[in-house]
mmCIF file of C-alpha atoms and ligand atoms in Angstrom:
data_model
loop_
_atom_site.group_PDB
_atom_site.id
_atom_site.type_symbol
_atom_site.label_atom_id
_atom_site.label_comp_id
_atom_site.label_asym_id
_atom_site.label_seq_id
_atom_site.Cartn_x
_atom_site.Cartn_y
_atom_site.Cartn_z
ATOM 1 C CA MET A 1 -21.562 22.478 7.154
ATOM 2 C CA THR A 2 -17.758 22.610 7.167
ATOM 3 C CA ASP A 3 -15.730 19.650 8.291
ATOM 4 C CA PHE A 4 -14.820 21.536 11.435
ATOM 5 C CA GLU A 5 -18.515 22.261 12.238
ATOM 6 C CA ARG A 6 -19.247 18.571 11.794
ATOM 7 C CA TRP A 7 -16.377 17.499 14.087
ATOM 8 C CA ARG A 8 -17.590 19.948 16.720
ATOM 9 C CA ALA A 9 -21.151 18.785 16.426
ATOM 10 C CA VAL A 10 -20.073 15.119 16.943
ATOM 11 C CA ASP A 11 -17.976 16.100 19.958
ATOM 12 C CA GLU A 12 -21.018 17.816 21.399
ATOM 13 C CA TYR A 13 -23.085 14.654 20.593
ATOM 14 C CA ILE A 14 -20.422 12.382 22.284
ATOM 15 C CA CYS A 15 -19.995 14.591 25.309
ATOM 16 C CA GLY A 16 -23.747 14.910 25.706
ATOM 17 C CA LEU A 17 -23.995 11.143 26.000
ATOM 18 C CA PHE A 18 -20.906 10.268 27.910
ATOM 19 C CA VAL A 19 -19.856 13.338 29.879
ATOM 20 C CA GLY A 20 -22.804 15.616 30.615
ATOM 21 C CA ALA A 21 -22.863 18.747 32.675
ATOM 22 C CA ASP A 22 -20.573 19.049 35.638
ATOM 23 C CA PRO A 23 -20.458 22.098 37.830
ATOM 24 C CA ALA A 24 -16.678 21.925 38.681
ATOM 25 C CA LEU A 25 -15.534 21.139 35.149
ATOM 26 C CA ASP A 26 -17.901 23.661 33.499
ATOM 27 C CA GLY A 27 -17.097 26.227 36.216
ATOM 28 C CA ALA A 28 -13.321 25.762 35.500
ATOM 29 C CA LEU A 29 -13.908 26.403 31.809
ATOM 30 C CA GLU A 30 -15.962 29.514 32.533
ATOM 31 C CA ALA A 31 -13.410 30.924 35.028
ATOM 32 C CA SER A 32 -10.515 30.256 32.671
ATOM 33 C CA ASP A 33 -12.411 31.934 29.799
ATOM 34 C CA ALA A 34 -13.333 34.950 32.071
ATOM 35 C CA ALA A 35 -9.619 35.261 33.022
ATOM 36 C CA GLY A 36 -8.719 35.339 29.342
ATOM 37 C CA LEU A 37 -6.761 32.124 29.332
ATOM 38 C CA PRO A 38 -6.387 30.487 25.838
ATOM 39 C CA ALA A 39 -9.047 27.771 25.377
ATOM 40 C CA VAL A 40 -6.551 25.055 24.509
ATOM 41 C CA GLN A 41 -7.542 22.531 27.279
ATOM 42 C CA VAL A 42 -8.437 18.995 26.302
ATOM 43 C CA THR A 43 -12.027 18.439 25.164
ATOM 44 C CA ALA A 44 -14.412 16.852 27.724
ATOM 45 C CA ASN A 45 -14.275 13.543 25.946
ATOM 46 C CA GLN A 46 -10.449 13.682 25.846
ATOM 47 C CA GLY A 47 -10.428 14.563 29.553
ATOM 48 C CA LYS A 48 -12.573 11.561 30.215
ATOM 49 C CA LEU A 49 -10.193 9.285 28.221
ATOM 50 C CA LEU A 50 -7.341 10.577 30.451
ATOM 51 C CA GLN A 51 -9.440 9.765 33.511
ATOM 52 C CA LEU A 52 -10.343 6.299 32.185
ATOM 53 C CA LEU A 53 -6.715 5.459 31.420
ATOM 54 C CA ALA A 54 -5.739 6.495 34.831
ATOM 55 C CA ARG A 55 -8.416 4.342 36.373
ATOM 56 C CA MET A 56 -7.608 1.393 34.099
ATOM 57 C CA ILE A 57 -4.055 1.274 35.434
ATOM 58 C CA GLY A 58 -5.113 2.118 38.949
ATOM 59 C CA ALA A 59 -2.910 5.257 38.958
ATOM 60 C CA ARG A 60 -2.216 6.643 42.440
ATOM 61 C CA ARG A 61 0.477 9.136 41.382
ATOM 62 C CA ILE A 62 0.064 11.271 38.321
ATOM 63 C CA LEU A 63 2.369 13.820 36.869
ATOM 64 C CA GLU A 64 1.059 16.502 34.543
ATOM 65 C CA VAL A 65 3.229 18.934 32.574
ATOM 66 C CA GLY A 66 1.218 22.006 31.507
ATOM 67 C CA THR A 67 -1.666 22.905 33.767
ATOM 68 C CA LEU A 68 -3.386 25.974 32.234
ATOM 69 C CA GLY A 69 -6.666 26.351 34.203
ATOM 70 C CA ALA A 70 -6.446 22.829 35.604
ATOM 71 C CA TYR A 71 -9.222 21.514 33.395
ATOM 72 C CA SER A 72 -7.375 18.207 32.568
ATOM 73 C CA THR A 73 -5.930 18.267 36.190
ATOM 74 C CA ILE A 74 -9.487 18.053 37.582
ATOM 75 C CA TRP A 75 -10.201 15.093 35.303
ATOM 76 C CA LEU A 76 -7.124 13.313 36.454
ATOM 77 C CA ALA A 77 -7.439 14.232 40.166
ATOM 78 C CA ARG A 78 -10.948 12.631 40.158
ATOM 79 C CA ALA A 79 -9.427 9.358 38.885
ATOM 80 C CA LEU A 80 -7.357 8.969 42.016
ATOM 81 C CA PRO A 81 -8.096 6.493 44.840
ATOM 82 C CA PRO A 82 -7.917 7.896 48.449
ATOM 83 C CA GLY A 83 -4.430 8.977 49.171
ATOM 84 C CA GLY A 84 -3.518 9.539 45.587
ATOM 85 C CA GLN A 85 -1.820 12.580 44.158
ATOM 86 C CA VAL A 86 -1.457 14.667 41.069
ATOM 87 C CA ILE A 87 1.572 16.832 40.647
ATOM 88 C CA THR A 88 1.085 19.444 37.886
ATOM 89 C CA MET A 89 3.502 22.034 36.495
ATOM 90 C CA GLU A 90 2.736 25.536 35.097
ATOM 91 C CA ILE A 91 5.180 28.278 34.036
ATOM 92 C CA ASP A 92 2.544 31.125 33.764
ATOM 93 C CA GLY A 93 1.640 32.762 37.152
ATOM 94 C CA ARG A 94 -1.777 33.880 35.921
ATOM 95 C CA HIS A 95 -2.638 30.432 34.703
ATOM 96 C CA ALA A 96 -1.529 29.013 37.961
ATOM 97 C CA GLU A 97 -3.676 31.463 39.944
ATOM 98 C CA VAL A 98 -6.761 30.557 37.908
ATOM 99 C CA ALA A 99 -5.875 26.854 38.169
ATOM 100 C CA ARG A 100 -5.599 27.005 41.971
ATOM 101 C CA ALA A 101 -9.062 28.608 42.242
ATOM 102 C CA ASN A 102 -10.552 26.050 39.886
ATOM 103 C CA LEU A 103 -8.969 23.055 41.850
ATOM 104 C CA GLU A 104 -10.268 24.607 45.021
ATOM 105 C CA ARG A 105 -13.802 24.977 43.610
ATOM 106 C CA ALA A 106 -13.674 21.379 42.294
ATOM 107 C CA GLY A 107 -12.775 20.139 45.814
ATOM 108 C CA VAL A 108 -9.568 18.417 44.737
ATOM 109 C CA SER A 109 -6.888 20.867 46.135
ATOM 110 C CA ASP A 110 -5.988 18.310 48.820
ATOM 111 C CA ARG A 111 -4.948 15.857 46.028
ATOM 112 C CA VAL A 112 -3.155 18.272 43.700
ATOM 113 C CA THR A 113 0.187 19.951 44.103
ATOM 114 C CA LEU A 114 0.882 22.734 41.562
ATOM 115 C CA LEU A 115 4.488 23.471 40.881
ATOM 116 C CA GLU A 116 4.847 26.981 39.446
ATOM 117 C CA GLY A 117 7.839 27.658 37.151
ATOM 118 C CA ALA A 118 9.517 26.174 34.039
ATOM 119 C CA ALA A 119 8.626 22.440 34.012
ATOM 120 C CA ALA A 120 12.134 21.503 33.136
ATOM 121 C CA ASP A 121 13.321 23.008 36.434
ATOM 122 C CA SER A 122 10.528 21.435 38.444
ATOM 123 C CA LEU A 123 11.227 18.052 36.806
ATOM 124 C CA SER A 124 14.833 18.284 37.443
ATOM 125 C CA ARG A 125 14.161 19.043 41.159
ATOM 126 C CA LEU A 126 11.826 16.104 41.457
ATOM 127 C CA ASP A 127 14.373 13.907 39.705
ATOM 128 C CA GLY A 128 16.857 14.890 42.486
ATOM 129 C CA GLU A 129 14.525 13.749 45.214
ATOM 130 C CA ASP A 130 13.874 10.272 46.412
ATOM 131 C CA ILE A 131 10.253 10.120 45.386
ATOM 132 C CA GLU A 132 7.970 7.230 44.426
ATOM 133 C CA PRO A 133 7.671 6.695 40.669
ATOM 134 C CA PHE A 134 4.546 8.119 38.887
ATOM 135 C CA ASP A 135 2.038 5.663 37.524
ATOM 136 C CA MET A 136 0.952 8.050 34.748
ATOM 137 C CA VAL A 137 2.368 11.192 33.084
ATOM 138 C CA PHE A 138 0.448 13.637 30.902
ATOM 139 C CA ILE A 139 2.700 15.931 28.840
ATOM 140 C CA ASP A 140 0.816 18.924 27.510
ATOM 141 C CA ALA A 141 2.967 22.069 27.728
ATOM 142 C CA ASP A 142 5.395 23.839 25.355
ATOM 143 C CA LYS A 143 5.768 21.454 22.516
ATOM 144 C CA GLN A 144 9.423 22.313 21.662
ATOM 145 C CA ASN A 145 10.455 20.779 25.061
ATOM 146 C CA ASN A 146 8.632 17.483 24.497
ATOM 147 C CA PRO A 147 11.938 15.548 24.230
ATOM 148 C CA VAL A 148 13.074 16.924 27.524
ATOM 149 C CA TYR A 149 9.709 16.138 29.258
ATOM 150 C CA PHE A 150 9.635 12.693 27.871
ATOM 151 C CA ASP A 151 13.202 12.060 29.115
ATOM 152 C CA PHE A 152 12.178 13.091 32.612
ATOM 153 C CA ALA A 153 8.969 11.109 32.361
ATOM 154 C CA LEU A 154 11.011 7.895 31.769
ATOM 155 C CA ARG A 155 13.176 8.738 34.678
ATOM 156 C CA LEU A 156 10.286 9.315 36.960
ATOM 157 C CA THR A 157 8.193 6.281 36.076
ATOM 158 C CA ARG A 158 8.332 2.472 36.454
ATOM 159 C CA PRO A 159 7.579 -0.456 34.200
ATOM 160 C CA GLY A 160 3.818 -0.495 33.718
ATOM 161 C CA SER A 161 3.488 3.321 33.847
ATOM 162 C CA VAL A 162 1.676 5.101 31.055
ATOM 163 C CA ILE A 163 2.891 8.365 29.419
ATOM 164 C CA VAL A 164 0.457 10.348 27.295
ATOM 165 C CA VAL A 165 1.526 13.261 25.110
ATOM 166 C CA ASP A 166 -1.026 15.687 23.690
ATOM 167 C CA ASN A 167 -0.921 17.573 20.401
ATOM 168 C CA VAL A 168 1.407 15.295 18.427
ATOM 169 C CA VAL A 169 -0.240 15.833 15.034
ATOM 170 C CA ARG A 170 -1.048 19.559 14.824
ATOM 171 C CA GLN A 171 -3.098 19.799 11.679
ATOM 172 C CA GLY A 172 -0.922 17.022 10.174
ATOM 173 C CA ASN A 173 2.132 19.353 10.178
ATOM 174 C CA VAL A 174 4.055 16.684 12.155
ATOM 175 C CA ALA A 175 4.526 14.749 8.885
ATOM 176 C CA ASP A 176 6.351 17.705 7.371
ATOM 177 C CA ALA A 177 10.090 17.054 7.853
ATOM 178 C CA SER A 178 10.972 20.465 6.538
ATOM 179 C CA SER A 179 8.756 22.432 9.044
ATOM 180 C CA ALA A 180 10.567 25.105 11.001
ATOM 181 C CA ASP A 181 7.770 25.423 13.567
ATOM 182 C CA PRO A 182 9.489 24.817 17.003
ATOM 183 C CA GLY A 183 6.389 22.771 18.123
ATOM 184 C CA VAL A 184 6.617 20.508 15.116
ATOM 185 C CA VAL A 185 10.416 20.149 15.346
ATOM 186 C CA GLY A 186 10.049 19.357 19.054
ATOM 187 C CA THR A 187 7.399 16.729 18.442
ATOM 188 C CA ARG A 188 9.229 15.171 15.602
ATOM 189 C CA ARG A 189 12.237 14.920 17.823
ATOM 190 C CA LEU A 190 10.122 13.437 20.538
ATOM 191 C CA ASN A 191 8.820 10.901 18.074
ATOM 192 C CA GLU A 192 12.291 9.858 17.016
ATOM 193 C CA VAL A 193 13.378 9.482 20.641
ATOM 194 C CA MET A 194 10.307 7.380 21.549
ATOM 195 C CA ALA A 195 10.686 5.211 18.432
ATOM 196 C CA ALA A 196 14.292 4.462 19.275
ATOM 197 C CA GLU A 197 13.635 3.927 22.993
ATOM 198 C CA PRO A 198 13.515 0.230 23.933
ATOM 199 C CA ARG A 199 12.040 1.042 27.354
ATOM 200 C CA VAL A 200 8.696 2.036 25.846
ATOM 201 C CA SER A 201 6.066 0.757 23.466
ATOM 202 C CA VAL A 202 4.296 3.604 21.790
ATOM 203 C CA THR A 203 1.511 4.424 19.357
ATOM 204 C CA GLU A 204 -0.109 7.721 18.219
ATOM 205 C CA ILE A 205 -3.755 8.302 17.204
ATOM 206 C CA GLN A 206 -4.891 11.187 14.992
ATOM 207 C CA THR A 207 -8.057 12.974 16.152
ATOM 208 C CA VAL A 208 -10.534 15.420 14.866
ATOM 209 C CA GLY A 209 -12.990 17.254 17.064
ATOM 210 C CA ALA A 210 -13.924 20.564 18.640
ATOM 211 C CA LYS A 211 -10.228 21.545 18.747
ATOM 212 C CA GLY A 212 -9.587 20.709 15.039
ATOM 213 C CA TYR A 213 -7.265 18.131 13.735
ATOM 214 C CA ASP A 214 -4.581 16.809 16.134
ATOM 215 C CA GLY A 215 -3.633 13.631 17.981
ATOM 216 C CA PHE A 216 -2.035 12.064 21.029
ATOM 217 C CA ALA A 217 0.636 9.558 21.908
ATOM 218 C CA VAL A 218 0.275 6.790 24.421
ATOM 219 C CA ALA A 219 3.400 5.045 25.681
ATOM 220 C CA LEU A 220 3.697 2.024 27.954
ATOM 221 C CA VAL A 221 6.870 1.868 30.005
ATOM 222 C CA LEU A 222 8.436 -1.560 29.839
ATOM 223 C CA GLY A 223 10.747 -3.473 32.081
ATOM 224 C CA ARG A 224 14.244 -2.171 32.030
HETATM 225 N N1 SAH B 301 -3.297 20.383 30.255
HETATM 226 C C1 SAH B 301 -4.129 21.533 30.107
HETATM 227 C C2 SAH B 301 -3.715 22.389 28.981
HETATM 228 C C3 SAH B 301 -2.365 22.979 29.075
HETATM 229 S S1 SAH B 301 -1.964 24.183 27.836
HETATM 230 C C4 SAH B 301 -5.610 21.034 29.901
HETATM 231 O O1 SAH B 301 -5.725 20.272 28.990
HETATM 232 O O2 SAH B 301 -6.485 21.507 30.626
HETATM 233 C C5 SAH B 301 -0.259 24.381 28.002
HETATM 234 C C6 SAH B 301 0.184 24.989 29.239
HETATM 235 O O3 SAH B 301 1.510 24.791 29.452
HETATM 236 C C7 SAH B 301 -0.078 26.521 29.342
HETATM 237 O O4 SAH B 301 -0.756 26.902 30.458
HETATM 238 C C8 SAH B 301 1.337 27.191 29.372
HETATM 239 O O5 SAH B 301 1.497 28.316 30.105
HETATM 240 C C9 SAH B 301 2.243 25.983 29.953
HETATM 241 N N2 SAH B 301 3.573 26.070 29.674
HETATM 242 C C10 SAH B 301 4.172 26.419 28.556
HETATM 243 N N3 SAH B 301 5.542 26.383 28.678
HETATM 244 C C11 SAH B 301 5.759 25.896 29.807
HETATM 245 C C12 SAH B 301 6.986 25.492 30.573
HETATM 246 N N4 SAH B 301 8.135 25.680 30.024
HETATM 247 N N5 SAH B 301 6.834 24.946 31.781
HETATM 248 C C13 SAH B 301 5.627 24.759 32.307
HETATM 249 N N6 SAH B 301 4.455 25.027 31.762
HETATM 250 C C14 SAH B 301 4.486 25.579 30.510
HETATM 251 C C1 DHB B 302 -1.983 24.599 22.211
HETATM 252 C C2 DHB B 302 -1.541 23.913 23.314
HETATM 253 C C3 DHB B 302 -2.284 22.696 23.596
HETATM 254 O O1 DHB B 302 -1.895 21.988 24.678
HETATM 255 C C4 DHB B 302 -3.363 22.243 22.820
HETATM 256 O O2 DHB B 302 -3.937 21.108 23.206
HETATM 257 C C5 DHB B 302 -3.681 22.965 21.722
HETATM 258 C C6 DHB B 302 -2.969 24.136 21.393
HETATM 259 C C7 DHB B 302 -1.196 25.822 21.764
HETATM 260 O O3 DHB B 302 -0.460 26.293 22.619
HETATM 261 O O4 DHB B 302 -1.483 26.342 20.717
HETATM 262 MG MG1 MG B 303 -2.798 20.023 24.634
#
């Protein structure tokens, strides 16, 4: 058994215990796969962690950057109390189309607004509107723009909000200061920005599992 096979087996074991079968989530994965979308969505146990975090803080307004087939979106939408909302952003029209169908099938379309287009544009538009701050932000799109997304996340949240960033370890490449990979460069820049930012308290956790070796950041927005 390779390390990866072991990580995957443990994810299956964990998900069997704490997630189980779910027609809407399983259907979203099947539809995304059938449409040829890349299978880079969060694992089921990661999706549940996002949902639990949202519930722990009583999130009513959640912002997601990077929808893909809306797998993580469904997890987040199901964390909402009545009247809550997820706004999710996706640049790829085909991904957005699959996502809309998956959200519909999951019965959460009424709670989710999908903004199609480059996230930086959508974020800039939101920033110009007089909207209520978000309670939680999940950043999971093109990694080279992570510093941009984090900057907007800070502008669009309030003290007590939580910002989660996916894929901050990328096989450990994040520790390579000489990497030219745009994703690694973007994430290293994000890390420098977060570390120097007095308005957040941040940590990052390395993970192994069905998606390999990666990690995520969790930031708490502090008083300003
Ligand atoms: N959060 C999803 C996975 C997102 S994968 C889940 O866990 O289920 C990353 C997504 O970000 C892809 O669908 C990709 O098309 C999208 N993306 C990439 N660049 C983007 C950009 N500039 N603006 C908005 N979305 C972008
Ligand atoms: C990729 C994107 C993700 O959001 C992820 O969790 C894993 C991989 C990617 O684009 O390669
Ligand atoms: Mg991701």
